[in-house]
Short mmCIF file of C-alpha atoms in Angstrom, two decimals:
data_model
loop_
_atom_site.label_atom_id
_atom_site.label_comp_id
_atom_site.label_asym_id
_atom_site.label_seq_id
_atom_site.Cartn_x
_atom_site.Cartn_y
_atom_site.Cartn_z
CA MET A 10 73.49 80.88 -9.12
CA VAL A 11 75.44 82.25 -6.18
CA LYS A 12 78.63 84.11 -7.14
CA GLU A 13 81.75 82.73 -5.51
CA ARG A 14 83.12 84.99 -2.80
CA ALA A 15 86.36 86.85 -3.43
CA ARG A 16 89.15 85.94 -1.02
CA ILE A 17 90.93 89.02 0.30
CA LEU A 18 94.11 88.54 2.30
CA VAL A 19 95.35 91.47 4.40
CA VAL A 20 98.91 91.12 5.69
CA GLY A 21 99.50 93.25 8.78
CA GLY A 22 97.29 94.63 11.53
CA GLY A 23 98.67 98.15 11.81
CA TYR A 24 97.18 101.40 10.52
CA VAL A 25 96.79 100.30 6.91
CA GLY A 26 95.85 96.71 7.63
CA MET A 27 93.17 97.49 10.20
CA TYR A 28 91.66 100.48 8.41
CA THR A 29 91.63 98.71 5.04
CA ALA A 30 89.87 95.70 6.56
CA LEU A 31 87.45 98.03 8.36
CA ARG A 32 86.68 99.84 5.09
CA LEU A 33 86.13 96.56 3.24
CA GLN A 34 83.94 95.27 6.04
CA ARG A 35 81.72 98.34 5.73
CA LEU A 36 81.51 98.46 1.94
CA LEU A 37 81.08 94.83 0.94
CA ARG A 38 77.50 93.66 0.91
CA ARG A 39 75.96 90.64 2.52
CA GLU A 40 74.29 88.31 0.02
CA LEU A 41 72.20 85.29 0.96
CA ALA A 42 73.28 85.54 4.61
CA ARG A 43 76.98 85.66 3.75
CA ASP A 44 79.51 88.35 2.91
CA GLU A 45 80.26 89.42 -0.63
CA ALA A 46 83.92 88.64 0.07
CA GLU A 47 85.93 86.71 2.63
CA ILE A 48 88.40 88.97 4.42
CA ARG A 49 91.30 87.32 6.24
CA LEU A 50 93.80 89.42 8.20
CA VAL A 51 97.13 87.91 9.28
CA THR A 52 98.98 89.67 12.09
CA PRO A 53 101.38 88.64 14.88
CA ASP A 54 99.39 90.64 17.46
CA PRO A 55 95.63 90.63 18.11
CA TYR A 56 95.59 94.43 18.31
CA MET A 57 96.55 97.57 16.44
CA THR A 58 98.95 99.90 18.27
CA TYR A 59 98.33 103.64 17.97
CA GLN A 60 102.02 104.51 18.02
CA PRO A 61 101.75 108.31 18.52
CA PHE A 62 100.51 107.55 22.04
CA LEU A 63 103.48 105.36 22.98
CA PRO A 64 105.48 108.24 24.57
CA GLU A 65 102.51 109.18 26.76
CA ALA A 66 101.98 105.54 27.69
CA ALA A 67 105.64 105.37 28.69
CA ALA A 68 105.21 108.49 30.82
CA GLY A 69 102.09 107.09 32.48
CA SER A 70 99.66 109.65 31.04
CA ILE A 71 97.70 106.94 29.22
CA SER A 72 97.01 103.35 30.22
CA PRO A 73 98.66 100.80 27.91
CA ARG A 74 95.25 99.21 27.28
CA HIS A 75 94.05 102.41 25.65
CA VAL A 76 96.99 102.65 23.24
CA VAL A 77 95.92 99.45 21.49
CA VAL A 78 92.73 98.55 19.61
CA PRO A 79 91.58 94.88 19.74
CA LEU A 80 91.14 93.74 16.15
CA ARG A 81 88.46 91.16 16.85
CA ALA A 82 86.27 93.85 18.43
CA VAL A 83 86.41 96.26 15.48
CA LEU A 84 86.54 93.65 12.70
CA PRO A 85 83.76 91.16 13.56
CA ARG A 86 83.21 90.20 9.91
CA CYS A 87 86.89 89.48 9.27
CA ARG A 88 88.80 86.35 10.14
CA ILE A 89 91.80 87.23 12.31
CA VAL A 90 94.76 84.86 12.02
CA LEU A 91 97.55 85.30 14.57
CA GLY A 92 100.76 84.49 12.77
CA GLU A 93 103.50 85.65 10.47
CA VAL A 94 103.50 85.67 6.68
CA THR A 95 106.92 84.31 5.75
CA ALA A 96 106.63 84.19 1.94
CA ILE A 97 104.29 85.23 -0.85
CA ASP A 98 103.99 83.72 -4.32
CA HIS A 99 101.74 86.20 -6.04
CA ALA A 100 101.96 84.41 -9.36
CA ALA A 101 100.28 81.44 -7.68
CA ARG A 102 98.14 83.67 -5.41
CA THR A 103 99.34 81.98 -2.21
CA ALA A 104 100.93 83.16 1.02
CA THR A 105 102.87 80.99 3.46
CA VAL A 106 101.69 81.67 7.01
CA THR A 107 103.25 80.45 10.24
CA ALA A 108 100.66 80.49 13.00
CA LEU A 109 101.63 81.46 16.54
CA ALA A 110 100.80 79.00 19.30
CA SER A 111 101.44 80.00 22.93
CA GLY A 112 104.39 82.18 22.00
CA GLU A 113 105.93 79.45 19.86
CA GLU A 114 105.87 79.09 16.11
CA GLY A 115 103.28 76.65 14.87
CA PRO A 116 103.10 74.76 11.60
CA SER A 117 103.11 76.64 8.29
CA GLU A 118 100.21 76.62 5.88
CA ALA A 119 99.55 78.06 2.44
CA ILE A 120 96.64 80.48 2.23
CA ALA A 121 95.12 81.12 -1.20
CA TYR A 122 93.74 84.53 -2.08
CA ASP A 123 92.27 86.56 -4.94
CA GLU A 124 93.21 90.05 -3.71
CA LEU A 125 96.32 90.78 -1.64
CA VAL A 126 96.86 93.78 0.65
CA LEU A 127 100.44 94.06 1.86
CA ALA A 128 100.67 96.26 4.94
CA PRO A 129 103.21 94.60 7.26
CA GLY A 130 104.59 97.97 8.36
CA SER A 131 108.23 98.42 9.26
CA VAL A 132 110.81 97.18 11.74
CA ALA A 133 113.56 98.99 13.62
CA ARG A 134 116.57 99.83 11.50
CA THR A 135 119.65 98.90 13.46
CA LEU A 136 123.34 99.29 12.72
CA PRO A 137 126.22 96.95 13.64
CA VAL A 138 127.00 98.87 16.84
CA PRO A 139 128.91 96.67 19.32
CA GLY A 140 126.76 95.91 22.36
CA LEU A 141 123.53 97.26 20.86
CA ALA A 142 121.83 93.87 20.57
CA ASP A 143 122.71 93.07 24.21
CA HIS A 144 121.91 96.38 25.88
CA GLY A 145 119.77 98.48 23.52
CA ILE A 146 116.07 99.16 24.09
CA GLY A 147 113.66 99.78 21.20
CA PHE A 148 110.64 102.05 21.17
CA LYS A 149 108.19 100.77 18.58
CA THR A 150 105.74 98.58 20.50
CA VAL A 151 103.56 99.10 23.57
CA GLU A 152 105.55 96.38 25.36
CA GLU A 153 108.77 98.33 24.76
CA ALA A 154 107.18 101.59 25.92
CA ILE A 155 105.94 100.12 29.21
CA GLY A 156 109.19 98.19 29.69
CA LEU A 157 111.13 101.43 29.25
CA ARG A 158 108.96 103.23 31.81
CA ASN A 159 109.55 100.43 34.33
CA HIS A 160 113.25 100.47 33.51
CA VAL A 161 113.66 104.23 34.05
CA ILE A 162 111.93 104.12 37.44
CA GLU A 163 113.99 101.05 38.42
CA GLN A 164 117.17 102.95 37.61
CA MET A 165 116.06 105.77 39.90
CA ASP A 166 115.37 103.19 42.63
CA ILE A 167 118.86 101.72 42.13
CA ALA A 168 120.48 105.16 42.25
CA SER A 169 118.60 106.01 45.43
CA SER A 170 119.58 102.75 47.15
CA THR A 171 123.25 102.34 46.25
CA ARG A 172 126.29 103.89 47.89
CA ASP A 173 128.51 103.21 44.89
CA PRO A 174 128.92 106.49 42.94
CA GLU A 175 129.74 104.64 39.69
CA ILE A 176 126.58 102.56 39.84
CA ARG A 177 124.55 105.64 40.72
CA ASP A 178 125.98 107.66 37.84
CA ALA A 179 125.34 104.87 35.32
CA ALA A 180 121.79 104.36 36.58
CA LEU A 181 120.95 108.06 36.19
CA THR A 182 122.39 108.39 32.66
CA PHE A 183 119.90 107.90 29.82
CA VAL A 184 121.07 107.87 26.19
CA PHE A 185 118.58 108.16 23.30
CA VAL A 186 119.83 107.56 19.76
CA GLY A 187 117.78 109.13 16.97
CA GLY A 188 116.27 112.61 16.67
CA GLY A 189 113.04 111.76 14.87
CA TYR A 190 109.55 111.73 16.35
CA ALA A 191 110.01 108.54 18.35
CA GLY A 192 113.28 109.57 19.96
CA VAL A 193 112.41 113.19 20.74
CA GLU A 194 108.91 112.48 22.06
CA ALA A 195 110.02 109.48 24.13
CA LEU A 196 112.91 111.47 25.62
CA GLY A 197 110.75 114.51 26.29
CA GLU A 198 107.96 112.56 28.02
CA LEU A 199 110.25 110.31 30.07
CA GLU A 200 112.51 113.15 31.19
CA ASP A 201 109.42 115.06 32.27
CA MET A 202 108.14 112.01 34.17
CA ALA A 203 111.50 111.31 35.84
CA ARG A 204 111.91 114.95 36.86
CA TYR A 205 108.48 114.81 38.49
CA ALA A 206 109.35 111.50 40.19
CA THR A 207 112.42 112.96 41.93
CA ARG A 208 110.13 114.66 44.48
CA TYR A 209 109.53 111.21 45.97
CA TYR A 210 113.26 110.41 46.33
CA HIS A 211 115.16 111.94 49.24
CA ASN A 212 118.53 111.72 47.50
CA VAL A 213 117.82 112.01 43.75
CA ARG A 214 117.46 115.46 42.25
CA PRO A 215 116.64 116.42 38.64
CA GLU A 216 120.16 117.80 38.14
CA ASP A 217 121.63 114.40 39.13
CA MET A 218 120.24 112.83 35.95
CA LYS A 219 121.92 112.98 32.55
CA TRP A 220 119.70 112.84 29.48
CA ILE A 221 121.56 112.64 26.18
CA LEU A 222 120.08 112.77 22.66
CA VAL A 223 122.40 111.58 19.89
CA GLU A 224 121.55 112.49 16.28
CA ALA A 225 123.75 111.81 13.25
CA SER A 226 122.35 114.63 11.09
CA ASP A 227 122.47 118.39 11.58
CA ARG A 228 118.96 118.75 13.07
CA ILE A 229 116.15 116.95 14.85
CA LEU A 230 112.47 116.63 13.91
CA PRO A 231 113.06 117.45 10.21
CA GLU A 232 109.30 117.06 9.54
CA VAL A 233 108.43 120.25 11.46
CA GLY A 234 110.95 122.41 9.58
CA ALA A 235 114.35 123.89 10.33
CA ASP A 236 113.12 126.75 12.55
CA LEU A 237 111.05 124.53 14.84
CA GLY A 238 113.86 121.97 14.84
CA ARG A 239 116.25 124.60 16.20
CA TYR A 240 113.63 125.71 18.72
CA THR A 241 113.26 122.09 19.89
CA VAL A 242 117.01 121.80 20.41
CA SER A 243 117.00 125.03 22.45
CA GLU A 244 114.00 123.88 24.49
CA LEU A 245 115.59 120.51 25.28
CA ARG A 246 118.90 122.11 26.23
CA ARG A 247 117.03 124.56 28.49
CA ARG A 248 115.87 121.46 30.38
CA ASN A 249 119.54 120.36 30.74
CA ILE A 250 119.17 117.68 28.07
CA ASP A 251 122.46 117.16 26.22
CA VAL A 252 121.60 117.30 22.49
CA ARG A 253 124.47 116.17 20.26
CA LEU A 254 124.08 116.72 16.52
CA HIS A 255 126.45 115.32 13.88
CA THR A 256 127.19 112.54 16.38
CA ARG A 257 126.92 108.76 16.19
CA LEU A 258 126.91 105.95 18.72
CA GLU A 259 130.02 103.84 18.12
CA SER A 260 129.59 101.27 20.89
CA CYS A 261 127.62 100.43 24.01
CA GLN A 262 129.58 97.38 25.11
CA ASP A 263 130.04 96.80 28.83
CA ARG A 264 127.25 99.32 29.52
CA VAL A 265 129.36 102.25 28.27
CA ALA A 266 127.97 104.44 25.49
CA VAL A 267 130.87 105.58 23.31
CA LEU A 268 130.19 108.40 20.83
CA ASP A 269 132.24 109.24 17.77
CA ASP A 270 133.15 112.63 19.28
CA GLY A 271 135.17 110.78 21.93
CA SER A 272 132.62 111.03 24.74
CA ARG A 273 132.06 108.03 27.00
CA PHE A 274 129.01 107.62 29.23
CA PRO A 275 128.63 104.69 31.63
CA THR A 276 124.91 103.98 31.35
CA ARG A 277 122.35 101.26 31.88
CA THR A 278 119.92 102.80 29.38
CA VAL A 279 120.46 103.07 25.63
CA VAL A 280 117.23 103.67 23.70
CA TRP A 281 117.51 103.09 19.94
CA THR A 282 115.05 105.07 17.79
CA ALA A 283 117.29 105.70 14.77
CA GLY A 284 114.79 105.01 12.03
CA VAL A 285 112.92 102.07 10.54
CA LYS A 286 113.20 99.83 7.50
CA PRO A 287 110.65 97.83 5.46
CA HIS A 288 109.41 94.56 6.90
CA PRO A 289 111.56 91.57 5.83
CA VAL A 290 108.55 89.75 4.33
CA LEU A 291 108.65 92.14 1.37
CA ALA A 292 111.92 90.58 0.23
CA ALA A 293 110.24 87.14 0.34
CA THR A 294 107.77 88.01 -2.42
CA ASP A 295 107.84 88.04 -6.21
CA LEU A 296 106.64 91.66 -6.27
CA PRO A 297 108.72 94.65 -7.47
CA LEU A 298 110.65 96.62 -4.84
CA ASP A 299 112.38 100.00 -5.01
CA GLU A 300 115.96 100.72 -3.94
CA ARG A 301 114.84 101.12 -0.31
CA GLY A 302 113.12 97.74 -0.21
CA ARG A 303 109.56 99.07 -0.42
CA LEU A 304 106.90 97.93 -2.87
CA ARG A 305 106.64 100.02 -6.02
CA CYS A 306 103.07 101.27 -6.17
CA THR A 307 100.87 103.32 -8.47
CA ALA A 308 98.83 106.32 -7.42
CA GLU A 309 95.85 103.95 -7.17
CA LEU A 310 97.80 101.97 -4.52
CA SER A 311 98.12 98.84 -6.62
CA VAL A 312 101.56 97.23 -6.84
CA GLU A 313 103.24 98.42 -10.01
CA GLY A 314 103.25 95.98 -12.94
CA THR A 315 100.91 93.48 -11.27
CA THR A 316 97.21 92.95 -10.76
CA HIS A 317 95.26 92.06 -7.61
CA ALA A 318 98.10 93.21 -5.33
CA TRP A 319 97.83 96.35 -3.22
CA ALA A 320 99.99 98.16 -0.65
CA ALA A 321 100.18 101.34 1.41
CA GLY A 322 101.91 102.81 4.44
CA ASP A 323 105.48 102.02 5.44
CA ALA A 324 105.66 99.08 3.03
CA ALA A 325 104.76 101.10 -0.07
CA SER A 326 106.48 103.60 -2.31
CA VAL A 327 103.46 105.69 -3.38
CA PRO A 328 103.70 108.64 -5.82
CA ASP A 329 102.68 111.98 -4.33
CA VAL A 330 100.50 113.47 -7.07
CA THR A 331 100.05 116.69 -5.06
CA ALA A 332 103.77 117.51 -4.98
CA ARG A 333 105.25 120.11 -7.32
CA GLU A 334 108.48 118.25 -7.99
CA PRO A 335 108.25 115.20 -10.29
CA GLY A 336 108.90 111.78 -8.80
CA ALA A 337 108.01 112.80 -5.24
CA LEU A 338 106.76 110.07 -2.93
CA CYS A 339 104.34 110.14 -0.01
CA ALA A 340 106.05 110.17 3.37
CA PRO A 341 105.67 106.88 5.27
CA ASN A 342 103.76 108.34 8.20
CA ALA A 343 100.43 107.83 9.95
CA GLN A 344 98.80 110.81 8.25
CA HIS A 345 99.18 109.24 4.82
CA ALA A 346 98.63 105.67 6.02
CA LEU A 347 95.16 106.40 7.42
CA ARG A 348 94.01 108.11 4.23
CA GLN A 349 95.65 105.59 1.92
CA ALA A 350 93.83 102.76 3.68
CA ARG A 351 90.48 104.35 2.85
CA VAL A 352 91.32 104.71 -0.86
CA LEU A 353 92.88 101.23 -0.93
CA GLY A 354 89.72 99.65 0.47
CA ASP A 355 87.56 101.58 -1.99
CA ASN A 356 89.71 100.51 -4.94
CA ILE A 357 89.52 96.83 -4.02
CA VAL A 358 85.73 97.11 -3.96
CA HIS A 359 85.82 98.97 -7.29
CA THR A 360 87.94 96.15 -8.75
CA LEU A 361 85.54 93.46 -7.54
CA ARG A 362 82.61 95.35 -9.07
CA GLY A 363 84.32 96.39 -12.31
CA GLU A 364 84.30 100.09 -11.46
CA PRO A 365 87.02 102.71 -12.21
CA LEU A 366 89.72 103.19 -9.59
CA GLU A 367 90.38 106.28 -7.48
CA THR A 368 93.72 108.11 -7.31
CA TYR A 369 95.26 108.76 -3.91
CA ALA A 370 95.89 112.49 -3.52
CA HIS A 371 96.46 114.17 -0.19
CA ALA A 372 98.50 117.30 0.42
CA TYR A 373 100.59 117.02 3.56
CA ALA A 374 98.82 118.98 6.31
CA GLY A 375 101.75 119.29 8.72
CA SER A 376 103.25 117.71 11.82
CA VAL A 377 102.82 117.86 15.58
CA ALA A 378 105.18 116.64 18.31
CA SER A 379 105.03 116.58 22.10
CA LEU A 380 108.08 117.47 24.21
CA GLY A 381 106.54 116.62 27.55
CA PHE A 382 103.69 118.00 29.64
CA HIS A 383 102.46 121.35 28.18
CA GLN A 384 105.38 121.51 25.73
CA GLY A 385 105.37 120.80 22.02
CA VAL A 386 106.01 121.98 18.47
CA ALA A 387 103.69 121.93 15.47
CA GLN A 388 103.60 123.03 11.86
CA ILE A 389 100.10 122.93 10.41
CA TYR A 390 99.36 124.26 6.93
CA GLY A 391 102.48 126.39 7.11
CA ARG A 392 101.69 127.87 10.52
CA ARG A 393 104.20 127.24 13.31
CA LEU A 394 103.15 126.68 16.91
CA LYS A 395 105.31 126.31 20.03
CA GLY A 396 104.88 125.46 23.69
CA TYR A 397 101.39 124.96 25.13
CA PRO A 398 99.40 125.68 21.91
CA ALA A 399 101.44 123.06 20.03
CA TRP A 400 101.08 120.55 22.87
CA PHE A 401 97.31 121.14 22.95
CA MET A 402 97.10 120.74 19.16
CA HIS A 403 99.08 117.51 19.45
CA ARG A 404 96.52 116.09 21.85
CA VAL A 405 93.49 117.30 19.90
CA TYR A 406 94.80 115.91 16.62
CA HIS A 407 95.68 112.48 17.94
CA LEU A 408 92.51 112.20 20.00
CA SER A 409 90.57 112.76 16.76
CA ARG A 410 92.60 110.07 14.99
CA VAL A 411 92.72 107.26 17.58
CA PRO A 412 90.27 104.54 16.44
CA THR A 413 86.86 103.89 18.04
CA PHE A 414 84.73 106.16 20.21
CA ASN A 415 85.49 103.85 23.15
CA ARG A 416 89.21 104.63 22.94
CA LYS A 417 88.64 108.36 22.44
CA ALA A 418 86.46 108.54 25.57
CA ARG A 419 88.90 106.54 27.70
CA VAL A 420 91.93 108.55 26.60
CA LEU A 421 90.11 111.84 27.21
CA ALA A 422 89.05 110.63 30.66
CA GLU A 423 92.63 109.68 31.55
CA TRP A 424 93.96 113.03 30.39
CA THR A 425 91.33 114.78 32.49
CA LEU A 426 92.18 112.74 35.59
CA SER A 427 95.92 113.23 35.09
CA GLY A 428 95.31 116.98 35.14
CA LEU A 429 93.40 116.77 38.42
CA PHE A 430 95.55 114.30 40.36
CA LYS A 431 99.23 113.52 40.86
CA ARG A 432 101.08 111.14 38.57
CA GLU A 433 101.40 107.47 39.48
CA ILE A 434 105.11 106.74 39.87
CA VAL A 435 105.58 103.00 40.26
CA SER A 436 107.63 100.37 38.48
CA LEU A 437 106.00 97.04 37.66
CA GLY A 438 109.06 95.36 36.23
CA SER A 439 107.88 92.02 37.60
CA LEU A 440 105.26 91.99 34.85
CA GLU A 441 108.01 90.91 32.49
CA HIS A 442 108.66 87.81 34.66
CA PRO A 443 105.24 86.91 36.12
CA ARG A 444 106.27 83.36 37.16
CA ALA A 445 109.56 84.32 38.82
CA GLU A 446 108.21 84.47 42.37
CA PHE A 447 106.35 81.16 42.10
CA GLU A 448 109.34 79.42 40.51
CA LEU A 449 111.52 80.55 43.40
CA ALA A 450 108.92 79.41 45.96
CA ALA A 451 108.66 76.04 44.22
CA GLY A 452 112.37 75.48 44.54
CA GLY A 453 113.37 76.57 41.08
CA LYS A 454 116.10 79.01 40.15
CA HIS A 455 115.10 82.66 40.01
CA PRO A 456 115.46 83.77 36.37
CA HIS A 457 118.27 86.27 35.94
CA ARG A 458 117.34 89.78 34.97
CA PRO A 459 119.85 92.46 33.99
CA GLU A 460 118.28 94.73 36.61
CA ASP A 461 119.21 92.25 39.33
CA ASP A 462 122.90 92.86 38.62
CA PRO A 463 123.84 96.30 39.97
CA LYS A 464 126.93 96.35 37.79
CA GLY A 465 124.70 95.96 34.72
CA SER A 466 126.39 92.94 33.15
CA SER A 467 124.19 90.55 31.25
#
């Protein structure tokens, strides 16, 4: 008699989702020409984004294609479903999935499962800042990273072409909100790129640009420690970047960034990187959440108080059994997510085979951050690095962690070529409106873009 296959549903195609599915795919046997279990992965995108490379993609050091990993290529034994999970009834072992069809929501269907892996990741945490929804730019997806690169170069083109000093000043003012990894690395890489690009503009100099980093707390990059945080502030200020601690963005209406210290900056660029929050789908489940909206998990990565439900990464509140202080939790970062996915996949296989579960235990190794070409900070096993050594360690570490040998080779090749040849400085903003030219030629109305309005109203 053939045993019925277990149905495993993985929600999310990020670090945890992809690596868990990859682990399951490797460990589960094939019996009688079929898999031991059916693995179904639901994700809104057909690829996994390696987010630590987004700043370099924005700066043009890495091609956008090499920042993402196509899920169908690395998970041939899994069924990939493009869609969104909108609700989960774990008591009934069903998930409601809305499939995506040509950019539009398709019909919903209920998917039954035996084992559930919740790894939807996180979404940008925004605040009710007037004008933010209209003018803010995020930095969490590869589309946002490339859009921001195009936008920055377009602003330099506008500043070079206009005779209006107000338009020029607003175009060359770039405000970044949030002093974590995303904000600091994006600012550092883009400022470095823009400074390099000024050599191709006859009337735009590096000192004409204003780069402003706004952080509500008393330091930036808290993960690398207080000393390296202070060094990072000094390094950014040495590059004429205006770092403002204990400061908040109060408004960005009418393309004017207003800070709570009274400063006002006319600007066409407000980049919001002020943290993340758990994915909304977690609130649409019958599973226990903590006070921050994350799933309460055990050290075995099962959801607390339930069976056959698992979670890791940004969506999970996982005990840190290696910490000295009681009640400590694992930080929601890529370092833990990659390792948790391996243990999570193993434990699902152990459950299916009636074997004892493993405990997730990983002592935090440290952090690395890039501040632009040949500049960085790192704290690894208590040792602090600055400048070129930290930048080199940043590249080595992330090259070792990016999935697939194919991606590693391509990224390494691009880094090598970027060191031998000049940067490519070109804006391809038309990629965001690929039909605009044809619509205009066919007699239609050219779609309005904020960049088309030199005054910046939209």
